[in-house]
Amino acid sequence: MSWWVQLLSCFAASICFSLMLNQPRRTIFLSAVVATVGYGLFLLLRQTTMAYFIATMFIAVACETLARCMKKVTTLFLTSSLIPLVPGIGLYRTMRYIVEGDYSQALNVGIAAIMGICAIALAITFSSVIFSNIPHRKRKAEKPC
Amino acid sequence: MESFDITLDAVCLASRIILESGGETYRAEETVEKMCQGLHIPHVEVLALPTGLMLTLMKEDGASVSRIVRVRSRSTDLKRVDDCNAVSRRVAAGQMDAGEALERLREIHCAPALRLPWMVPVGALSAASFTLMLGGGWLDFCVSFVCGAVVQLALPVLSRRRMPGMLGGLVVGFLITLITMVSTLFSSAINIEPIISGAVMPMLPGLATTNAIRDTIRGDLVSGGARFTEAVLTAVMLAAGICIMLSMWGGMGL
């Protein structure tokens, strides 16, 4: 499957998913763009655990910045931007190996998927800690105005 | 003290909407505190949990009033969170008084949720696009579209039958796998893997996990833990549904 089909379908999937969550109309396009670029980055970095971390870091920082600029809640952008990165296929393979009784393969694939989820969680944690430290400086700077 | 009651109502409703629509618990607490600042309440203590909310407001004469709000239904509706956030911002900035805020919040609370004719095509298209993204072909796209539509049709039925949210996941996983397996009878060109994982994607507890992480970072350990348990259980139930169907199908020897 060529990469542009994957990116296009990622964009469409993200838009549909945000429509399912009743995301405010103005934010849908932007979060789909963030999702597509993030997923492209993830594919470019060959889908390793580090790729999960870097792509999520990019998405989270972009979402926090967008939320600040548009004075919206971060969760609005983050939810539908992150969804393409969730290791769905890894989780499915783990289940299939368990059903087939091939536990060593299940462990291999399952640990890779769980590491991916942990990397995503870690990246969200980092960016959210970084951004929760920024507004104090901004507010102080705004006061004299 | 009539205006005080209105303030209390408005504050309770705002945090209730946030908790019911999938906002983080710290956001519900922050909203209450910000609104109270804007409405000149001298002191407020609030504790929000995914399943309820407790708050105590102090009046100007020193007496305090407490209220408990129980949150029974939880779903995801980001527009409500956004609208509610806009109201609380305006109240905090002193641009809106308690009465106006209460009226606006009631409108938000009563606004109709997304309806079935909207959810079915959108859910189906989202499942189908995920399948394509995960490396499926156009035939897989069509099968996944059917899976997504059936899931969206099944979800309201399940919730009407008072099926607990977790068990609903089991049925959903079961249905998706069943449809995929039946479709393989008609064509050998179908890839099972991208269809099932793509159709399950929109059901995965992405928002719950994100909120769990964000709550835990803020130090809301109880809410973070509760949401994390919810996310893990939802995922496990989906997985169990898929597993049961896969092994049943394998057992039939088809």
Short mmCIF file of C-alpha atoms in Angstrom, two decimals:
data_model
loop_
_atom_site.label_atom_id
_atom_site.label_comp_id
_atom_site.label_asym_id
_atom_site.label_seq_id
_atom_site.Cartn_x
_atom_site.Cartn_y
_atom_site.Cartn_z
CA MET A 1 0.00 0.00 0.00
CA SER A 2 1.56 3.30 -1.05
CA TRP A 3 2.21 5.87 1.62
CA TRP A 4 -0.11 8.53 0.24
CA VAL A 5 -3.15 6.25 0.54
CA GLN A 6 -2.22 5.67 4.18
CA LEU A 7 -1.86 9.39 4.87
CA LEU A 8 -5.09 10.27 3.05
CA SER A 9 -7.04 7.59 4.87
CA CYS A 10 -5.47 8.71 8.15
CA PHE A 11 -6.79 12.22 7.44
CA ALA A 12 -10.27 10.88 6.62
CA ALA A 13 -10.31 8.58 9.66
CA SER A 14 -9.33 11.40 11.95
CA ILE A 15 -12.05 13.68 10.57
CA CYS A 16 -14.72 10.97 10.92
CA PHE A 17 -13.57 10.15 14.43
CA SER A 18 -13.78 13.80 15.50
CA LEU A 19 -17.29 13.97 14.01
CA MET A 20 -18.22 10.96 16.15
CA LEU A 21 -17.03 12.83 19.26
CA ASN A 22 -18.99 15.94 18.25
CA GLN A 23 -15.86 18.04 18.16
CA PRO A 24 -16.51 21.76 17.52
CA ARG A 25 -16.48 22.41 13.77
CA ARG A 26 -13.64 24.93 13.77
CA THR A 27 -11.16 22.53 15.34
CA ILE A 28 -11.82 19.44 13.19
CA PHE A 29 -9.66 20.34 10.19
CA LEU A 30 -6.69 21.47 12.26
CA SER A 31 -6.62 18.37 14.44
CA ALA A 32 -6.90 16.14 11.36
CA VAL A 33 -3.88 17.90 9.84
CA VAL A 34 -1.93 17.41 13.06
CA ALA A 35 -2.95 13.73 13.10
CA THR A 36 -1.83 13.20 9.50
CA VAL A 37 1.55 14.89 9.96
CA GLY A 38 2.10 12.99 13.21
CA TYR A 39 1.26 9.66 11.57
CA GLY A 40 3.53 10.52 8.62
CA LEU A 41 6.34 11.16 11.09
CA PHE A 42 5.58 7.83 12.75
CA LEU A 43 5.79 5.98 9.41
CA LEU A 44 8.98 7.84 8.48
CA LEU A 45 10.63 6.71 11.71
CA ARG A 46 9.80 3.06 10.88
CA GLN A 47 7.20 2.46 13.63
CA THR A 48 9.63 1.74 16.47
CA THR A 49 8.94 2.52 20.13
CA MET A 50 11.00 5.69 19.74
CA ALA A 51 8.84 6.61 16.74
CA TYR A 52 5.75 6.38 18.97
CA PHE A 53 7.41 8.74 21.44
CA ILE A 54 8.60 11.31 18.90
CA ALA A 55 5.35 11.34 16.90
CA THR A 56 3.24 11.70 20.06
CA MET A 57 5.54 14.43 21.33
CA PHE A 58 5.02 16.32 18.07
CA ILE A 59 1.24 15.83 18.18
CA ALA A 60 0.93 16.79 21.85
CA VAL A 61 3.03 19.95 21.48
CA ALA A 62 1.10 20.97 18.34
CA CYS A 63 -2.23 20.37 20.11
CA GLU A 64 -1.26 22.30 23.23
CA THR A 65 -0.08 25.20 21.06
CA LEU A 66 -3.27 25.17 18.99
CA ALA A 67 -5.37 25.04 22.16
CA ARG A 68 -3.52 28.05 23.56
CA CYS A 69 -3.89 30.04 20.34
CA MET A 70 -7.61 29.32 19.93
CA LYS A 71 -8.37 29.46 23.67
CA LYS A 72 -9.89 25.99 23.63
CA VAL A 73 -9.51 22.89 25.76
CA THR A 74 -6.48 20.76 24.83
CA THR A 75 -8.47 17.51 24.94
CA LEU A 76 -10.51 18.73 21.95
CA PHE A 77 -7.47 18.50 19.69
CA LEU A 78 -5.58 15.72 21.41
CA THR A 79 -8.24 12.98 21.29
CA SER A 80 -8.76 12.79 17.55
CA SER A 81 -5.12 13.60 16.71
CA LEU A 82 -3.75 10.72 18.74
CA ILE A 83 -6.15 8.01 17.61
CA PRO A 84 -4.20 6.92 14.45
CA LEU A 85 -1.15 6.19 16.59
CA VAL A 86 -2.91 3.70 18.87
CA PRO A 87 -1.31 0.31 18.10
CA GLY A 88 -4.53 -1.42 17.08
CA ILE A 89 -2.95 -3.96 14.77
CA GLY A 90 -0.39 -5.01 17.40
CA LEU A 91 -3.15 -5.58 19.94
CA TYR A 92 -5.12 -7.62 17.41
CA ARG A 93 -2.10 -9.80 16.57
CA THR A 94 -1.50 -10.42 20.27
CA MET A 95 -5.06 -11.67 20.66
CA ARG A 96 -4.82 -13.87 17.59
CA TYR A 97 -1.62 -15.52 18.83
CA ILE A 98 -3.23 -16.12 22.23
CA VAL A 99 -6.20 -17.80 20.54
CA GLU A 100 -3.84 -19.92 18.46
CA GLY A 101 -1.93 -20.92 21.60
CA ASP A 102 1.36 -19.41 20.36
CA TYR A 103 2.22 -17.66 23.61
CA SER A 104 5.84 -16.74 22.82
CA GLN A 105 4.77 -14.86 19.67
CA ALA A 106 1.92 -13.27 21.64
CA LEU A 107 4.42 -12.04 24.23
CA ASN A 108 6.69 -10.63 21.50
CA VAL A 109 3.96 -8.70 19.73
CA GLY A 110 2.10 -7.80 22.92
CA ILE A 111 5.12 -6.28 24.62
CA ALA A 112 5.86 -4.19 21.52
CA ALA A 113 2.27 -2.88 21.56
CA ILE A 114 2.33 -2.13 25.29
CA MET A 115 5.69 -0.36 24.92
CA GLY A 116 4.05 1.77 22.21
CA ILE A 117 1.21 2.72 24.55
CA CYS A 118 3.70 3.54 27.33
CA ALA A 119 5.71 5.72 24.94
CA ILE A 120 2.53 7.61 24.00
CA ALA A 121 1.64 8.09 27.67
CA LEU A 122 5.15 9.30 28.49
CA ALA A 123 5.14 11.80 25.63
CA ILE A 124 1.75 13.23 26.68
CA THR A 125 3.06 13.52 30.24
CA PHE A 126 6.18 15.40 29.13
CA SER A 127 4.40 17.88 26.90
CA SER A 128 1.67 18.51 29.44
CA VAL A 129 4.23 19.16 32.19
CA ILE A 130 6.16 21.51 29.91
CA PHE A 131 3.05 23.43 28.92
CA SER A 132 1.66 23.68 32.43
CA ASN A 133 4.81 25.61 33.33
CA ILE A 134 4.52 28.12 30.50
CA PRO A 135 1.36 30.13 31.35
CA HIS A 136 2.76 31.53 34.61
CA ARG A 137 5.46 33.36 32.71
CA LYS A 138 2.96 34.58 30.15
CA ARG A 139 0.57 35.93 32.77
CA LYS A 140 3.33 37.81 34.52
CA ALA A 141 4.39 39.33 31.21
CA GLU A 142 0.83 40.39 30.42
CA LYS A 143 0.19 42.15 33.71
CA PRO A 144 2.04 45.44 33.03
CA CYS A 145 0.14 45.94 29.74
CA MET B 1 -30.07 34.72 49.46
CA GLU B 2 -31.77 33.83 46.21
CA SER B 3 -28.82 34.85 44.08
CA PHE B 4 -26.64 32.50 46.10
CA ASP B 5 -28.83 29.55 45.15
CA ILE B 6 -28.56 30.49 41.49
CA THR B 7 -24.78 30.62 41.80
CA LEU B 8 -24.75 27.20 43.42
CA ASP B 9 -26.99 25.76 40.69
CA ALA B 10 -24.88 27.24 37.90
CA VAL B 11 -21.62 26.00 39.35
CA CYS B 12 -22.99 22.49 39.92
CA LEU B 13 -24.45 22.27 36.43
CA ALA B 14 -21.22 23.44 34.79
CA SER B 15 -19.08 20.82 36.46
CA ARG B 16 -21.72 18.18 35.90
CA ILE B 17 -21.77 18.82 32.15
CA ILE B 18 -17.99 18.57 32.01
CA LEU B 19 -17.92 15.28 33.91
CA GLU B 20 -20.76 13.79 31.84
CA SER B 21 -19.25 14.77 28.51
CA GLY B 22 -15.77 13.34 28.94
CA GLY B 23 -13.80 16.26 30.38
CA GLU B 24 -10.99 15.67 32.86
CA THR B 25 -11.89 15.83 36.55
CA TYR B 26 -9.34 18.55 37.23
CA ARG B 27 -11.08 20.63 34.59
CA ALA B 28 -14.38 20.26 36.48
CA GLU B 29 -12.66 21.41 39.68
CA GLU B 30 -10.94 24.30 37.95
CA THR B 31 -14.21 25.42 36.37
CA VAL B 32 -15.91 25.59 39.76
CA GLU B 33 -13.04 27.56 41.27
CA LYS B 34 -12.82 30.00 38.36
CA MET B 35 -16.58 30.61 38.24
CA CYS B 36 -16.67 31.21 41.99
CA GLN B 37 -13.87 33.76 41.67
CA GLY B 38 -15.84 35.59 39.01
CA LEU B 39 -19.03 35.47 41.11
CA HIS B 40 -17.32 36.80 44.27
CA ILE B 41 -17.66 33.72 46.45
CA PRO B 42 -15.04 34.17 49.18
CA HIS B 43 -14.11 30.54 49.64
CA VAL B 44 -14.79 27.28 47.81
CA GLU B 45 -13.65 23.69 48.23
CA VAL B 46 -14.41 21.15 45.53
CA LEU B 47 -13.65 17.48 44.96
CA ALA B 48 -14.56 16.00 41.59
CA LEU B 49 -14.47 12.31 40.74
CA PRO B 50 -15.43 10.58 37.48
CA THR B 51 -18.64 9.41 39.19
CA GLY B 52 -19.59 12.44 41.21
CA LEU B 53 -18.79 15.83 42.63
CA MET B 54 -18.76 17.36 46.11
CA LEU B 55 -18.48 21.06 46.73
CA THR B 56 -18.75 23.53 49.59
CA LEU B 57 -19.28 27.23 49.00
CA MET B 58 -18.88 29.81 51.75
CA LYS B 59 -21.34 32.70 51.88
CA GLU B 60 -20.29 36.25 52.65
CA ASP B 61 -21.74 35.99 56.17
CA GLY B 62 -19.50 33.00 56.90
CA ALA B 63 -22.11 30.23 56.66
CA SER B 64 -21.28 27.48 54.20
CA VAL B 65 -23.43 25.36 51.90
CA SER B 66 -22.47 21.93 50.55
CA ARG B 67 -23.86 19.95 47.71
CA ILE B 68 -23.21 16.54 46.21
CA VAL B 69 -23.81 15.86 42.53
CA ARG B 70 -23.89 12.28 41.34
CA VAL B 71 -22.77 11.65 37.76
CA ARG B 72 -24.40 8.50 36.46
CA SER B 73 -24.01 8.59 32.70
CA ARG B 74 -20.69 9.26 31.06
CA SER B 75 -20.26 9.73 27.32
CA THR B 76 -18.09 11.77 25.02
CA ASP B 77 -19.33 15.04 23.61
CA LEU B 78 -16.47 17.46 23.12
CA LYS B 79 -18.72 20.28 21.93
CA ARG B 80 -20.42 20.40 25.32
CA VAL B 81 -17.07 20.57 27.10
CA ASP B 82 -16.07 23.41 24.80
CA ASP B 83 -19.33 25.37 25.26
CA CYS B 84 -19.17 24.93 29.01
CA ASN B 85 -15.58 26.10 29.03
CA ALA B 86 -16.58 29.23 27.11
CA VAL B 87 -19.28 30.03 29.69
CA SER B 88 -16.91 29.56 32.62
CA ARG B 89 -14.31 31.78 30.97
CA ARG B 90 -16.85 34.56 30.56
CA VAL B 91 -18.10 34.19 34.14
CA ALA B 92 -14.54 34.25 35.45
CA ALA B 93 -13.86 37.43 33.50
CA GLY B 94 -16.96 39.05 35.03
CA GLN B 95 -18.75 39.37 31.68
CA MET B 96 -21.66 37.14 32.70
CA ASP B 97 -23.62 36.90 35.95
CA ALA B 98 -24.88 33.72 37.58
CA GLY B 99 -28.41 33.92 36.13
CA GLU B 100 -27.25 34.26 32.54
CA ALA B 101 -24.70 31.51 33.04
CA LEU B 102 -27.33 29.15 34.46
CA GLU B 103 -29.63 29.81 31.51
CA ARG B 104 -26.87 29.20 28.99
CA LEU B 105 -25.72 26.04 30.81
CA ARG B 106 -29.27 24.67 30.81
CA GLU B 107 -29.37 25.19 27.05
CA ILE B 108 -26.10 23.28 26.69
CA HIS B 109 -27.33 20.52 28.99
CA CYS B 110 -30.60 20.08 27.08
CA ALA B 111 -29.03 20.28 23.61
CA PRO B 112 -29.73 17.03 21.78
CA ALA B 113 -26.92 14.50 21.54
CA LEU B 114 -25.82 13.21 18.16
CA ARG B 115 -28.51 11.14 16.52
CA LEU B 116 -28.36 7.71 14.92
CA PRO B 117 -28.69 8.80 11.24
CA TRP B 118 -25.55 10.91 11.80
CA MET B 119 -23.56 8.44 13.89
CA VAL B 120 -24.03 5.41 11.60
CA PRO B 121 -22.41 6.79 8.40
CA VAL B 122 -19.73 8.67 10.33
CA GLY B 123 -18.86 5.65 12.48
CA ALA B 124 -18.82 3.37 9.45
CA LEU B 125 -16.61 5.70 7.43
CA SER B 126 -14.22 6.12 10.32
CA ALA B 127 -13.85 2.35 10.79
CA ALA B 128 -13.38 1.90 7.04
CA SER B 129 -10.73 4.63 6.83
CA PHE B 130 -8.79 3.08 9.70
CA THR B 131 -8.82 -0.23 7.82
CA LEU B 132 -7.39 1.46 4.75
CA MET B 133 -4.80 3.20 6.90
CA LEU B 134 -3.66 -0.08 8.43
CA GLY B 135 -2.98 -1.55 5.00
CA GLY B 136 -6.34 -2.95 3.89
CA GLY B 137 -7.54 -2.96 0.28
CA TRP B 138 -10.79 -1.56 -1.15
CA LEU B 139 -12.64 -4.82 -0.52
CA ASP B 140 -11.56 -4.67 3.14
CA PHE B 141 -12.71 -1.04 3.17
CA CYS B 142 -16.25 -2.16 2.26
CA VAL B 143 -16.37 -4.95 4.87
CA SER B 144 -15.08 -2.60 7.55
CA PHE B 145 -17.71 -0.04 6.52
CA VAL B 146 -20.42 -2.63 7.22
CA CYS B 147 -18.78 -3.51 10.57
CA GLY B 148 -18.69 0.14 11.63
CA ALA B 149 -22.34 0.68 10.66
CA VAL B 150 -23.50 -2.43 12.55
CA VAL B 151 -21.56 -1.37 15.65
CA GLN B 152 -23.14 2.08 15.64
CA LEU B 153 -26.60 0.51 15.21
CA ALA B 154 -25.92 -1.97 18.02
CA LEU B 155 -24.58 0.49 20.61
CA PRO B 156 -27.89 2.33 21.34
CA VAL B 157 -29.71 -1.02 21.56
CA LEU B 158 -27.15 -2.26 24.06
CA SER B 159 -27.42 0.84 26.23
CA ARG B 160 -31.24 0.68 26.12
CA ARG B 161 -31.10 -2.91 27.41
CA ARG B 162 -29.20 -1.60 30.45
CA MET B 163 -26.12 -3.45 29.37
CA PRO B 164 -23.22 -2.14 31.45
CA GLY B 165 -20.72 -0.21 29.31
CA MET B 166 -18.01 -2.81 29.73
CA LEU B 167 -20.14 -5.73 28.54
CA GLY B 168 -21.18 -3.67 25.52
CA GLY B 169 -17.53 -3.82 24.39
CA LEU B 170 -17.64 -7.60 24.51
CA VAL B 171 -20.66 -7.68 22.21
CA VAL B 172 -19.09 -5.13 19.86
CA GLY B 173 -15.87 -7.12 19.53
CA PHE B 174 -17.92 -10.25 18.96
CA LEU B 175 -20.02 -8.61 16.20
CA ILE B 176 -17.06 -7.15 14.34
CA THR B 177 -15.25 -10.49 14.25
CA LEU B 178 -18.41 -12.34 13.22
CA ILE B 179 -19.04 -10.04 10.24
CA THR B 180 -15.40 -10.24 9.14
CA MET B 181 -15.33 -14.03 9.38
CA VAL B 182 -18.59 -14.41 7.48
CA SER B 183 -17.25 -12.13 4.73
CA THR B 184 -14.22 -14.39 4.26
CA LEU B 185 -16.62 -17.12 3.12
CA PHE B 186 -17.51 -15.06 0.05
CA SER B 187 -14.07 -13.95 -1.06
CA SER B 188 -10.56 -15.21 -0.42
CA ALA B 189 -9.06 -11.76 -1.12
CA ILE B 190 -10.14 -10.39 2.25
CA ASN B 191 -7.48 -9.55 4.86
CA ILE B 192 -8.89 -10.21 8.32
CA GLU B 193 -6.20 -8.32 10.22
CA PRO B 194 -6.72 -4.73 8.97
CA ILE B 195 -10.51 -5.10 9.04
CA ILE B 196 -10.82 -6.17 12.66
CA SER B 197 -8.15 -3.82 14.00
CA GLY B 198 -9.52 -0.94 11.91
CA ALA B 199 -13.13 -1.50 12.98
CA VAL B 200 -12.11 -1.73 16.64
CA MET B 201 -10.03 1.49 16.52
CA PRO B 202 -12.91 3.96 17.10
CA MET B 203 -14.07 1.85 20.07
CA LEU B 204 -10.66 1.79 21.80
CA PRO B 205 -10.58 3.86 25.00
CA GLY B 206 -8.34 6.61 23.64
CA LEU B 207 -10.00 9.51 25.43
CA ALA B 208 -10.21 7.58 28.72
CA THR B 209 -6.51 6.79 28.60
CA THR B 210 -5.50 10.35 27.72
CA ASN B 211 -7.66 11.72 30.53
CA ALA B 212 -6.32 9.12 32.95
CA ILE B 213 -2.77 10.22 32.24
CA ARG B 214 -3.59 13.92 32.46
CA ASP B 215 -5.52 13.45 35.71
CA THR B 216 -2.73 11.42 37.28
CA ILE B 217 -0.10 14.03 36.37
CA ARG B 218 -2.16 16.69 38.10
CA GLY B 219 -2.12 14.59 41.28
CA ASP B 220 -5.75 13.45 41.06
CA LEU B 221 -4.76 9.90 41.90
CA VAL B 222 -8.27 8.61 42.59
CA SER B 223 -9.73 9.86 39.31
CA GLY B 224 -6.65 8.86 37.35
CA GLY B 225 -6.76 5.34 38.76
CA ALA B 226 -10.49 5.01 38.18
CA ARG B 227 -10.24 6.17 34.58
CA PHE B 228 -7.26 3.94 33.95
CA THR B 229 -9.18 0.93 35.23
CA GLU B 230 -12.07 1.89 32.98
CA ALA B 231 -9.77 2.13 29.95
CA VAL B 232 -8.05 -1.19 30.62
CA LEU B 233 -11.34 -2.99 31.25
CA THR B 234 -12.89 -1.60 28.06
CA ALA B 235 -9.89 -2.76 26.01
CA VAL B 236 -9.90 -6.18 27.68
CA MET B 237 -13.62 -6.62 27.00
CA LEU B 238 -13.18 -5.76 23.30
CA ALA B 239 -10.27 -8.19 23.14
CA ALA B 240 -12.31 -10.90 24.88
CA GLY B 241 -15.16 -10.47 22.39
CA ILE B 242 -12.76 -10.86 19.47
CA CYS B 243 -11.00 -13.83 21.11
CA ILE B 244 -14.25 -15.68 21.80
CA MET B 245 -15.47 -15.30 18.24
CA LEU B 246 -12.09 -16.21 16.71
CA SER B 247 -11.81 -19.39 18.75
CA MET B 248 -15.45 -20.31 18.09
CA TRP B 249 -14.88 -19.86 14.36
CA GLY B 250 -11.67 -21.89 14.58
CA GLY B 251 -13.54 -24.58 16.50
CA MET B 252 -16.15 -24.88 13.77
CA GLY B 253 -13.37 -25.73 11.34
CA LEU B 254 -14.46 -23.34 8.59
#
